[in-house]
Coordinates of C-alpha atoms and ligand atoms in Angstrom, one line a residue:
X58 CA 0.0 0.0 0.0
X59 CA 1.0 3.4 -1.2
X60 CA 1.0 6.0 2.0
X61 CA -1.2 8.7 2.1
X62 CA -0.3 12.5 1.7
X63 CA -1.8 16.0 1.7
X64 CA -3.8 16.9 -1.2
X65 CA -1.9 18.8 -4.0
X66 CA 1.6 18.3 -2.4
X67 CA 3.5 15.8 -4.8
X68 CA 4.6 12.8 -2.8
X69 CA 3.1 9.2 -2.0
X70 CA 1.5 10.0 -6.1
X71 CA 4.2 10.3 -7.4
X72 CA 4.6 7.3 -10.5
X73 CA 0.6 7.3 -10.5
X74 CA -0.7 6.2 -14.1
X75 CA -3.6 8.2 -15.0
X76 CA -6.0 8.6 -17.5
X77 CA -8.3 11.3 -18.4
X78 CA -11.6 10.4 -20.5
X79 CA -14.2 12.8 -21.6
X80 CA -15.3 14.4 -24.4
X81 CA -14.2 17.3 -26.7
X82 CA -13.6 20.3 -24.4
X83 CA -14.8 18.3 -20.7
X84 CA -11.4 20.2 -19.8
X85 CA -9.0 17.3 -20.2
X86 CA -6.1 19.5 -20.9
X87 CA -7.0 22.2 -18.6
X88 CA -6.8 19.5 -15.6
X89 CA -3.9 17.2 -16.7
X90 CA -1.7 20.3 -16.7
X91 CA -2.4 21.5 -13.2
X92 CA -2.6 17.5 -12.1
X93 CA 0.7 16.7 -13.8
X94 CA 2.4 20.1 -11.8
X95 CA 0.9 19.4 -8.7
X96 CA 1.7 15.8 -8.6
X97 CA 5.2 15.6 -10.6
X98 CA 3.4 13.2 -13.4
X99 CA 4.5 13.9 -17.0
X100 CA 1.7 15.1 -19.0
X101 CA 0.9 13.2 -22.3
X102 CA -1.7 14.3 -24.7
X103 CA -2.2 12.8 -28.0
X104 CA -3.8 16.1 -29.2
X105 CA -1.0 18.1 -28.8
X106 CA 1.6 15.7 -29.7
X107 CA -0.4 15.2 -33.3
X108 CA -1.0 19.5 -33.7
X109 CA 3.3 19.3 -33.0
X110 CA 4.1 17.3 -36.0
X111 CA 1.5 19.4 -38.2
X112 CA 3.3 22.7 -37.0
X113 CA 7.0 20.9 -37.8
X114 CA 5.3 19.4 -41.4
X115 CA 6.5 15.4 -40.8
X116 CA 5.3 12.6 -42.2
X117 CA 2.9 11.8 -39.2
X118 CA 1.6 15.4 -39.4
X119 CA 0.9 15.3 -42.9
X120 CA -1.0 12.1 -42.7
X121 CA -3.1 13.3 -39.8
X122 CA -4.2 16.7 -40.7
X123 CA -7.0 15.3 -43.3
X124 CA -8.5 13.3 -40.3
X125 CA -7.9 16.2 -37.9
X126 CA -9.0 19.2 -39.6
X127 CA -13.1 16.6 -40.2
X128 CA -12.8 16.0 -36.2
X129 CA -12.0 12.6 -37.4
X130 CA -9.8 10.2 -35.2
X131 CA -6.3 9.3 -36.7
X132 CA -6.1 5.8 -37.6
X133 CA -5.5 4.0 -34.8
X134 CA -2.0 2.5 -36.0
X135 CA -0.5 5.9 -36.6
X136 CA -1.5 7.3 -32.8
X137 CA -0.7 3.7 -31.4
X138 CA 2.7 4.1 -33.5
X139 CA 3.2 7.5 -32.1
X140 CA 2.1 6.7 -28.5
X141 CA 4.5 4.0 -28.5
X142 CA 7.6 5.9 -29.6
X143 CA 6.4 8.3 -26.2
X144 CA 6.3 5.5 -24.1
X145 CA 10.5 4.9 -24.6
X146 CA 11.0 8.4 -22.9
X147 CA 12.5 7.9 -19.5
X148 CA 10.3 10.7 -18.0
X149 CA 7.2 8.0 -19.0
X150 CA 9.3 6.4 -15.8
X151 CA 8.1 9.4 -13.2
X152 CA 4.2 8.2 -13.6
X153 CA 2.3 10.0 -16.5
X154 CA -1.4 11.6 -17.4
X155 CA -2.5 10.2 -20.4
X156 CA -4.8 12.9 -22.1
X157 CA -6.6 11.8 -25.7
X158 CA -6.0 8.4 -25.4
X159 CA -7.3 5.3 -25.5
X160 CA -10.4 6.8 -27.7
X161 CA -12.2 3.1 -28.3
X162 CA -11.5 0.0 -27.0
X163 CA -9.0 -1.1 -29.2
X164 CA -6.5 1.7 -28.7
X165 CA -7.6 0.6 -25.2
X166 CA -6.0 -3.0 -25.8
X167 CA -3.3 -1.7 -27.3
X168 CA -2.2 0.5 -24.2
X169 CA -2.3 -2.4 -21.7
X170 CA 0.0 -4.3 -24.3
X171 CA 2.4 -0.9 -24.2
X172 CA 2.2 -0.6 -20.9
X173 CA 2.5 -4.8 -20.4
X174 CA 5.7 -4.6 -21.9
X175 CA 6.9 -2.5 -19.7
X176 CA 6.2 -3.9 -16.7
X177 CA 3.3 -1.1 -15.6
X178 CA 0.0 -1.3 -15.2
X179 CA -3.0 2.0 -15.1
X180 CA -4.2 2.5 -11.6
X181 CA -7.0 4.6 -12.2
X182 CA -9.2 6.6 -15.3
X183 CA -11.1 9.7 -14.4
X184 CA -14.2 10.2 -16.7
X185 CA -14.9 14.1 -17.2
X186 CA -18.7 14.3 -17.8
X187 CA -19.8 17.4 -19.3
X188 CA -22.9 18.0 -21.3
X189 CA -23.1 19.6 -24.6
X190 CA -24.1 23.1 -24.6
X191 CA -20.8 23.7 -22.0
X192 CA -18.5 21.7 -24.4
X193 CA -19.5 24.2 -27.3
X194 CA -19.7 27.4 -25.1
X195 CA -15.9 26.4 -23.7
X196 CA -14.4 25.2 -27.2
X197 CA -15.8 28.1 -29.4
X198 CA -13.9 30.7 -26.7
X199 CA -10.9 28.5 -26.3
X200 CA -7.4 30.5 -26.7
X201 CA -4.3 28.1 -26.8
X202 CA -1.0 29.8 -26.0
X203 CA 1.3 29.3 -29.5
X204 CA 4.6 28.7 -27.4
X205 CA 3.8 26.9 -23.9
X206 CA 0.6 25.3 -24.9
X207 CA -1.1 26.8 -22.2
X208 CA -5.0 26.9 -22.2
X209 CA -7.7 30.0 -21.9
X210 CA -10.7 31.0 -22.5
X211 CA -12.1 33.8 -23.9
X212 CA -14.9 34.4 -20.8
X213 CA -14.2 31.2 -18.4
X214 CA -10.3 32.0 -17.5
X215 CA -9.2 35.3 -20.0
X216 CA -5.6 36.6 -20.3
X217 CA -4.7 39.1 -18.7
X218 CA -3.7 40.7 -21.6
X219 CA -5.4 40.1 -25.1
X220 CA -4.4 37.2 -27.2
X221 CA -1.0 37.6 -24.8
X222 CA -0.1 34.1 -23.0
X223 CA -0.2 34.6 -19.2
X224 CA 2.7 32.6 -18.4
X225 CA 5.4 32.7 -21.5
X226 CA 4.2 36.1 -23.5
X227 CA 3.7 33.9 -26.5
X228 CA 0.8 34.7 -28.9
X229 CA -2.7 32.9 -28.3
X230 CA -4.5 31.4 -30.8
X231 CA -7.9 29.7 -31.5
X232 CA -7.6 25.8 -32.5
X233 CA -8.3 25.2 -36.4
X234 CA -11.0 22.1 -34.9
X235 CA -13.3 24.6 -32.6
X236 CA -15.3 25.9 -35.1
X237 CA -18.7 24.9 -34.8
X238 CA -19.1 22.5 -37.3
X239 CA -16.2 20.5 -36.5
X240 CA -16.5 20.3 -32.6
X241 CA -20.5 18.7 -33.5
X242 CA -18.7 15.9 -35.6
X243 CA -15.3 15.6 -32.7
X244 CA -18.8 14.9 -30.2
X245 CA -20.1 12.3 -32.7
X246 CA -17.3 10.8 -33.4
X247 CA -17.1 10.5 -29.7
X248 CA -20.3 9.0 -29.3
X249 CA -19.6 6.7 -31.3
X250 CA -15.9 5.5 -30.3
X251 CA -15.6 6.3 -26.5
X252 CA -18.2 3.9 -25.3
X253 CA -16.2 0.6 -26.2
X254 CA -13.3 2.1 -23.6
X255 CA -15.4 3.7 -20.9
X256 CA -16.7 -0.5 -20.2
X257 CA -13.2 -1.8 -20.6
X258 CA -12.3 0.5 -17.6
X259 CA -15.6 0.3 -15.6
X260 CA -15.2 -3.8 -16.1
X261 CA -11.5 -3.1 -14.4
X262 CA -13.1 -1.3 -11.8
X263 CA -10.9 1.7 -12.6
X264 CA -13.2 4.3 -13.8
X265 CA -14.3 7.0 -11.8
X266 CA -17.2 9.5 -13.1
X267 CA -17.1 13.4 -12.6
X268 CA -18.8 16.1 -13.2
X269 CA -16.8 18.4 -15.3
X270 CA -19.6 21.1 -15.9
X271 CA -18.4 22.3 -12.5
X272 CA -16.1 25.4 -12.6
X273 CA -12.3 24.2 -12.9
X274 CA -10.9 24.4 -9.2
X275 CA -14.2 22.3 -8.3
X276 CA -12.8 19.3 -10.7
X277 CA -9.4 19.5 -9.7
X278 CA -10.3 19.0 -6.2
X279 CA -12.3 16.4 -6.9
X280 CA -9.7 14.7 -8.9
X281 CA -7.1 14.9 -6.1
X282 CA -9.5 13.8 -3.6
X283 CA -9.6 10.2 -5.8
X284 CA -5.9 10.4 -5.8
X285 CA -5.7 10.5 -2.1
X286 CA -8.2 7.6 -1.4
X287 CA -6.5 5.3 -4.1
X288 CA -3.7 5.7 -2.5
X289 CA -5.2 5.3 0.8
X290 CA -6.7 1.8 -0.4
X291 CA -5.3 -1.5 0.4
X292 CA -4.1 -3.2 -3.0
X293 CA -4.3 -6.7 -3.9
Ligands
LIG7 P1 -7.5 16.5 -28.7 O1 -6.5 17.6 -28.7 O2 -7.3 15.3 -27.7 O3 -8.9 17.1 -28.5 P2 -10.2 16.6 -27.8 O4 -10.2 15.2 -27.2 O5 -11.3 16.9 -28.7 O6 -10.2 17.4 -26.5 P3 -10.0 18.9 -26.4 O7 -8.5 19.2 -26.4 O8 -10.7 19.7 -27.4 O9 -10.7 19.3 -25.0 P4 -10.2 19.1 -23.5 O10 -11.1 18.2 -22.8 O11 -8.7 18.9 -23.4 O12 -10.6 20.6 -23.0 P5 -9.7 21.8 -22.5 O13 -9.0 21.5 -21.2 O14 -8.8 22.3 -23.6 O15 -7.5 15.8 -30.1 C1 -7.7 16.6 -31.3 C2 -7.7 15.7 -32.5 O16 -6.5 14.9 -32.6 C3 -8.9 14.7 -32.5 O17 -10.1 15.2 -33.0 C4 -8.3 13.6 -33.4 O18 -8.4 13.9 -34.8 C5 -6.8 13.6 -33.0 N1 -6.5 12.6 -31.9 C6 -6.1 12.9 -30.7 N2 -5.9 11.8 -29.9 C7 -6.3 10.8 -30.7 C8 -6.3 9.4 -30.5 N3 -6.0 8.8 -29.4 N4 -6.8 8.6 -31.6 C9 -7.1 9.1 -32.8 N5 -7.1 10.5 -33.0 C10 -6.6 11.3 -32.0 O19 -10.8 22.9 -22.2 C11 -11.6 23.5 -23.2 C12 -11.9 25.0 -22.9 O20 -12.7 25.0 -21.7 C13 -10.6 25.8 -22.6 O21 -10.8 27.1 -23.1 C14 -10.6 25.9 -21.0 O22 -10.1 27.1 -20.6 C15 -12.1 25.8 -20.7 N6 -12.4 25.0 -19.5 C16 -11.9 23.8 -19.1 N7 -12.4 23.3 -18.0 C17 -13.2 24.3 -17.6 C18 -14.1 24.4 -16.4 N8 -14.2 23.4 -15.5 N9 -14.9 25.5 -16.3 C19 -14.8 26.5 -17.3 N10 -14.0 26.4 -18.4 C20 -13.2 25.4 -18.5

């Protein structure tokens, strides 16, 4: 059994494997950062790993803007590929967040094979519940900093300066995949995908379900609160 410790102070979590359903704009991101500071885990998103190799123009980035720019998932054998290639990074070692991914229950599979491999195992998935009319109020004001990555919005948590990122001074920008149209066919691709992995992990007994309609600190509390009691919990 892992000992206990206070709430946001990174210690007995530390090496925690993590994973953070939800749907388009539940505030995956938005939480895995502040998680991944608070607790010392490293922070992998598929997203932004994907919108990297666009920017830089590889091979991978030129084969998944098509599917990207519909709100299409990337074949599974290019993320998988991709996610695999992460996984040999020693700071993987340190306990991780794993935001984007698995999105169906093969990619699902696949990361218990990864992870198999490597002698590590997930300990817990957080499902961020949020209903529709938030997702498309919070994606269509979304403002992504250029440089750090970091995430606004243009009502919910504004720069302090306009389109000026809070923490690097890098330009903000608004995400080629929130406009309207798109973010209604990310949520039905969603839909259609996700349910396959939520059962995997509810059959595991690993999924937790929040509320992520509630106003950012609220979630993130939450979150650590389910940190704290799995690490309070006898283990088999
Ligand atoms: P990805 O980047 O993973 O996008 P997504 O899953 O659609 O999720 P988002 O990043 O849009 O939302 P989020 O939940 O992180 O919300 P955020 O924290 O930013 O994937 C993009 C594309 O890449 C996919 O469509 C697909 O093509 C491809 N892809 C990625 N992974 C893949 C995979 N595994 N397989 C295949 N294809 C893959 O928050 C949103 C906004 O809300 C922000 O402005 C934030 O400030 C605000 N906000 C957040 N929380 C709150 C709150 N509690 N209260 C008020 N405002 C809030």
């Amino acid at each position: 059994m892992k000992a206990s410790s206070v709430p946001g102070v990174s210690g007995a979590e530390d090496k925690m494997r993590i994973i953070l359903l939800g749907p388009p704009g539940a505030g995956k991101g938005t939480q895995a950062k502040v998680l991944a500071e608070k607790l010392k885990l490293t922070h992998i998103s598929t997203g932004d790993i994907l919108r990297q190799n666009v920017s830089k123009g590889t091979q991978l980035g030129k084969q998944a803007i098509e599917f990207m720019s519909k709100g299409l998932l990337v074949p599974d054998e290019l993320v998988t590929k991709m996610l695999t290639q992460r996984f040999e990074q020693p700071d993987v070692r340190q306990g991780f967040i794993l935001d984007g991914f698995p999105r169906n229950i093969r990619q699902a599979q696949t990361l218990d094979e990864i992870l198999k491999q490597r002698n590590m195992s997930i300990d817990m998935v957080v499902y961020l519940d949020a209903s529709e009319p938030v997702i498309i109020q919070r994606l269509t004001g979304r403002l992504v900093c250029s440089a750090c990555g970091a995430i606004f919005h243009t009502k919910n948590m504004p720069p302090k300066k306009d389109m000026i990122c809070d923490n690097c001074g890098g330009s903000l920008y608004q995400r080629a995949d929130d406009q309207v149209k798109t973010i209604k066919n990310r949520l039905a691709v969603y839909q259609k995908e996700s349910a396959g992995a939520i059962q995997y992990y509810e059959k595991q007994k690993k999924l937790h379900r929040l509320d992520a309609d509630e106003e950012a600190e609220t979630v993130i509390n939450n979150i650590i609160h389910l940190t704290v009691q799995y690490n309070d919990s006898p283990k088999v």
